[in-house]
C-alpha atoms as one frame of an Amber mdcrd trajectory, in Angstrom:
protein
  48.836 -56.055   9.131  47.233 -57.220  12.386  50.147 -55.878  14.363  49.964
 -52.514  12.606  46.255 -52.245  13.406  46.964 -53.061  17.027  49.687 -50.436
  17.208  47.260 -47.918  15.774  44.737 -48.907  18.414  47.317 -48.447  21.159
  48.230 -44.979  19.854  44.591 -43.900  19.567  43.781 -45.163  23.040  46.735
 -43.340  24.554  45.666 -40.134  22.765  42.176 -40.626  24.130  43.504 -41.024
  27.659  45.655 -37.879  27.323  42.665 -35.856  26.138  40.399 -37.262  28.810
  42.782 -36.137  31.519  41.591 -32.575  30.802  37.920 -33.437  31.181  37.834
 -32.197  34.780  39.329 -28.836  33.755  36.728 -28.409  31.011  33.965 -29.297
  33.447  35.212 -26.784  36.019  35.355 -23.999  33.435  31.916 -24.894  32.084
  30.476 -24.855  35.615  32.117 -21.539  36.400  31.054 -19.946  33.102  27.476
 -21.146  33.488  27.335 -19.833  37.036  28.659 -16.417  36.060  26.162 -16.251
  33.189  23.195 -17.110  35.412  24.262 -14.835  38.245  25.058 -11.925  35.940
  22.276 -12.193  33.372  20.418  -9.325  35.082  23.300  -6.979  34.314  23.311
  -8.183  30.690  19.626  -7.330  30.348  20.199  -3.905  31.871  23.038  -3.298
  29.418  20.821  -4.293  26.483  18.129  -1.870  27.641  20.457   1.062  26.936
  20.902   0.251  23.241  19.684   2.996  20.872  19.709   2.861  17.068  19.451
   6.008  14.932  19.286   5.534  11.148  18.187   8.428   8.985  14.776   9.501
  10.229  14.320   6.254  12.165  14.892   6.125  15.881  14.804   2.816  17.724
  15.422   2.318  21.424  15.620  -1.223  22.804  13.821  -1.280  26.082  14.086
  -4.452  28.142  13.224  -4.947  31.710  13.368  -7.838  34.117  12.785  -8.099
  37.792  15.489  -9.542  39.969  15.295 -13.301  39.525  16.530 -14.652  42.849
  16.327 -18.284  41.688  18.704 -17.815  38.744  21.104 -15.793  40.849  21.068
 -18.465  43.575  21.703 -21.285  41.078  24.513 -19.309  39.457  26.109 -18.640
  42.825  25.958 -22.338  43.740  27.599 -23.269  40.410  30.395 -20.723  40.944
  30.944 -21.953  44.495  30.948 -25.606  43.336  33.500 -24.918  40.601  35.802
 -23.310  43.161  35.472 -26.265  45.551  36.144 -28.803  42.772  39.177 -26.799
  41.634  40.574 -26.742  45.192  40.038 -30.506  45.605  41.746 -31.130  42.266
  44.742 -29.025  43.272  45.035 -30.851  46.599  44.891 -34.268  44.907  47.499
 -33.238  42.337  50.044 -32.214  44.972  53.188 -34.408  45.109  52.907 -37.064
  47.777  49.117 -37.075  47.764  47.842 -40.641  48.142  44.452 -41.436  46.675
  42.550 -44.067  48.614  39.558 -46.125  47.540  36.883 -47.311  49.926  36.257
 -50.444  47.849  37.547 -52.389  44.859  34.474 -51.298  42.928  35.509 -47.651
  43.375  39.099 -48.488  42.388  37.992 -50.167  39.144  37.924 -46.919  37.144
  41.633 -46.378  37.897  42.595 -50.024  37.419  40.839 -50.541  34.080  43.041
 -48.269  31.879  46.228 -49.871  33.240  44.883 -53.364  32.597  43.772 -52.365
  29.092  47.309 -51.144  28.320  48.821 -54.419  29.483  46.313 -56.459  27.528
  46.976 -54.589  24.287  50.731 -54.968  24.649  50.424 -58.689  25.360  48.006
 -59.241  22.474  50.199 -57.337  20.009  53.682 -58.469  21.045  53.416 -61.283
  23.590  54.012 -64.965  22.927  51.210 -66.599  20.993  49.143 -68.385  23.643
  46.184 -69.414  21.501  45.851 -73.199  21.448  45.405 -74.746  18.019  46.686
 -71.657  16.202  48.933 -72.380  13.210  50.263 -68.820  12.952  54.012 -68.491
  13.343  55.121 -67.401  16.761  56.287 -63.800  16.861  60.002 -63.647  16.261
  60.796 -60.209  17.624  61.134 -61.296  21.241  63.415 -58.364  22.024  60.489
 -55.978  21.558  58.323 -58.092  23.855  61.053 -58.298  26.494  61.560 -54.545
  26.408  57.829 -53.792  26.631  57.500 -56.176  29.575  60.071 -54.173  31.500
  59.206 -50.676  30.266  55.404 -50.803  30.184  53.834 -53.847  31.792  55.964
 -53.864  34.943  55.394 -50.117  35.684  51.669 -50.582  35.013  51.654 -53.556
  37.365  53.416 -51.499  40.027  50.692 -48.856  39.760  48.004 -51.560  39.909
  49.630 -52.892  43.075  49.745 -49.399  44.596  46.038 -48.925  43.900  45.160
 -52.341  45.370  47.170 -51.575  48.502  45.113 -48.381  48.949  41.736 -50.133
  48.829  40.329 -49.814  52.344  37.988 -52.815  52.408  37.846 -56.028  50.365
  34.880 -58.372  50.484  35.233 -62.047  51.365  35.028 -62.984  47.676  37.412
 -60.244  46.511  40.255 -60.927  48.968  41.559 -64.222  47.496  41.276 -62.899
  43.939  43.203 -59.730  44.794  45.782 -61.857  46.607  46.313 -63.883  43.404
  46.761 -60.659  41.437  49.361 -59.386  43.888  51.227 -62.699  43.681  51.154
 -62.506  39.875  52.551 -58.953  39.896  55.446 -59.959  42.163  56.194 -63.155
  40.225  56.022 -61.460  36.819  58.384 -58.687  37.972  60.793 -61.306  39.286
  60.594 -63.142  35.942  61.423 -59.927  34.036  64.536 -59.455  36.177  65.446
 -63.126  36.025  64.162 -64.903  32.863  64.996 -68.272  34.448  62.441 -67.680
  37.191  59.344 -69.802  36.582  56.093 -67.978  37.318  53.794 -70.561  35.728
  52.024 -71.020  39.065  51.312 -67.291  39.267  49.832 -66.527  35.862  47.557
 -63.519  35.448  44.273 -64.352  37.257  41.408 -64.028  34.791  39.037 -63.842
  37.747  40.584 -60.471  38.657  39.964 -59.086  35.164  36.379 -60.338  35.310
  35.834 -58.547  38.628  37.097 -55.244  37.216  34.955 -55.692  34.078  31.970
 -56.389  36.319  32.557 -53.238  38.371  32.936 -51.222  35.158  29.631 -52.617
  33.898  27.809 -50.263  31.528  24.506 -52.126  32.188  24.276 -52.821  28.471
  25.989 -55.318  26.184  25.866 -56.907  22.733  25.843 -60.497  23.934  22.730
 -61.480  21.996  24.352 -60.349  18.739  27.599 -62.190  19.488  25.800 -65.386
  20.514  23.608 -65.360  17.413  26.603 -64.680  15.161  28.696 -67.494  16.659
  25.863 -70.015  16.456  25.244 -69.163  12.824  28.938 -69.139  11.853  29.668
 -72.458  13.578  26.460 -74.225  12.558  28.189 -76.181   9.778  30.918 -77.387
  12.168  28.736 -78.735  14.973  30.081 -82.232  14.354  33.507 -80.932  15.431
  32.586 -78.229  17.985  31.887 -79.533  21.475  31.338 -76.254  23.327  31.732
 -72.480  22.932  31.936 -69.839  25.662  32.128 -66.039  25.739  33.955 -64.498
  28.687  35.643 -61.275  29.719  34.739 -57.681  28.882  31.950 -58.478  26.389
  29.790 -59.851  29.220  29.711 -56.391  30.766  29.514 -54.206  27.673  33.139
 -53.146  28.150  34.706 -54.577  24.981  36.788 -51.801  23.435  39.057 -53.738
  21.102  38.097 -57.417  21.168  35.713 -60.136  22.311  37.002 -63.187  24.205
  35.744 -66.583  23.026  36.727 -70.163  23.903  36.055 -73.093  21.583  36.491
 -76.720  22.629  36.473 -79.174  19.716  36.457 -82.976  19.792  39.425 -83.446
  17.453  42.402 -85.682  18.168  44.060 -86.067  14.780  46.826 -83.499  14.267
  45.896 -82.774  10.667  42.241 -82.211  11.597  43.350 -79.860  14.376  45.372
 -77.886  11.856  42.406 -77.668   9.500  40.210 -76.411  12.327  42.851 -73.783
  13.077  42.334 -72.470   9.537  38.577 -72.376  10.182  39.279 -70.408  13.354
  41.353 -67.917  11.369  38.500 -67.387   8.908  36.107 -66.985  11.837  38.274
 -64.214  13.319  38.482 -62.366   9.998  34.708 -62.530   9.498  34.023 -61.350
  13.051  36.285 -58.318  12.661  34.576 -57.466   9.373  31.089 -57.656  10.897
  31.733 -56.006  14.284  34.943 -53.959  13.786  36.316 -55.800  16.817  38.978
 -58.491  17.067  37.891 -61.973  18.051  40.324 -63.061  20.753  39.845 -66.777
  20.234  41.269 -69.642  22.297  40.778 -73.075  20.769  41.253 -76.331  22.685
  41.246 -79.756  21.058  40.366 -83.060  22.727  44.100 -83.499  23.291  43.940
 -80.408  25.536  40.793 -81.340  27.455  42.476 -80.953  30.845  43.917 -77.552
  29.913  40.442 -76.505  28.783  38.971 -77.484  32.137  41.660 -75.625  34.068
  41.179 -72.547  31.918  37.425 -72.492  32.592  38.086 -72.762  36.320  40.186
 -69.584  36.199  37.376 -67.531  34.691  35.160 -65.634  37.109  32.170 -65.731
  34.777  31.359 -66.983  31.274  28.309 -67.543  29.088  27.893 -70.772  27.165
  26.980 -70.304  23.517  27.000 -73.943  22.370
């Protein structure tokens, strides 16, 4: 069921992106239509002033008058001119061979984000189960995952690399993070061509995703609600829970499908770890019911304390809940 819901989300998001590609055309036509209406409203009024109605012994003549409104005509003319300029720029940018450049990574974020969202959804739906402490069976249809890696993730990564190579200036903090992303793209592509190639040292840099989320910041988020919900839901397990963090898109109000949460527990016994995995599953179900978003949960036990520390180091920013 979870996979079907994810597939539905992928389809809806792709439909949304296809529709949104026509937003600029709609805007141009709206600008042009509004300009023509403002510039030509005087003629409309003059046309209305010629209307005569004769019904039986009743004679009605609509008489309207308006002086030339130079302000409206000027605004309409500017709108018409602007729509033409935007249309020309759009046509130039759509020509084959046209290379779009970005003056900064912040400006490139709006083009990078949809590609990263696609990759994330594919990985979440079909990729190997990477959630520590999860007792769910690993996905068996690896052929689908292998095909999607080659057919969707690799092309998306190539486009991400092209965009990064066209960023004119990177800040001192951005440069090493972007370098890690470029290394990951090359290593992952090599791994897809040669499954024996080990790219464990070039995993996807979470710090890069955090940067793009930050630059896509909507200046509004639901963090207070998520923090309050997690504290309340985990209150009865505080003897087992050592720490909880929220990271990723939710920090910036950019969560479209899920919220990223890390839980570190103090458990060592295998059976207790399995029982906590069941608690985690119930937590995810309750979160989706309350927020209509998936809870992308990573759970680390005391046995995985070092892995937990390394994972936190990879994250650009996080907020501690407990």
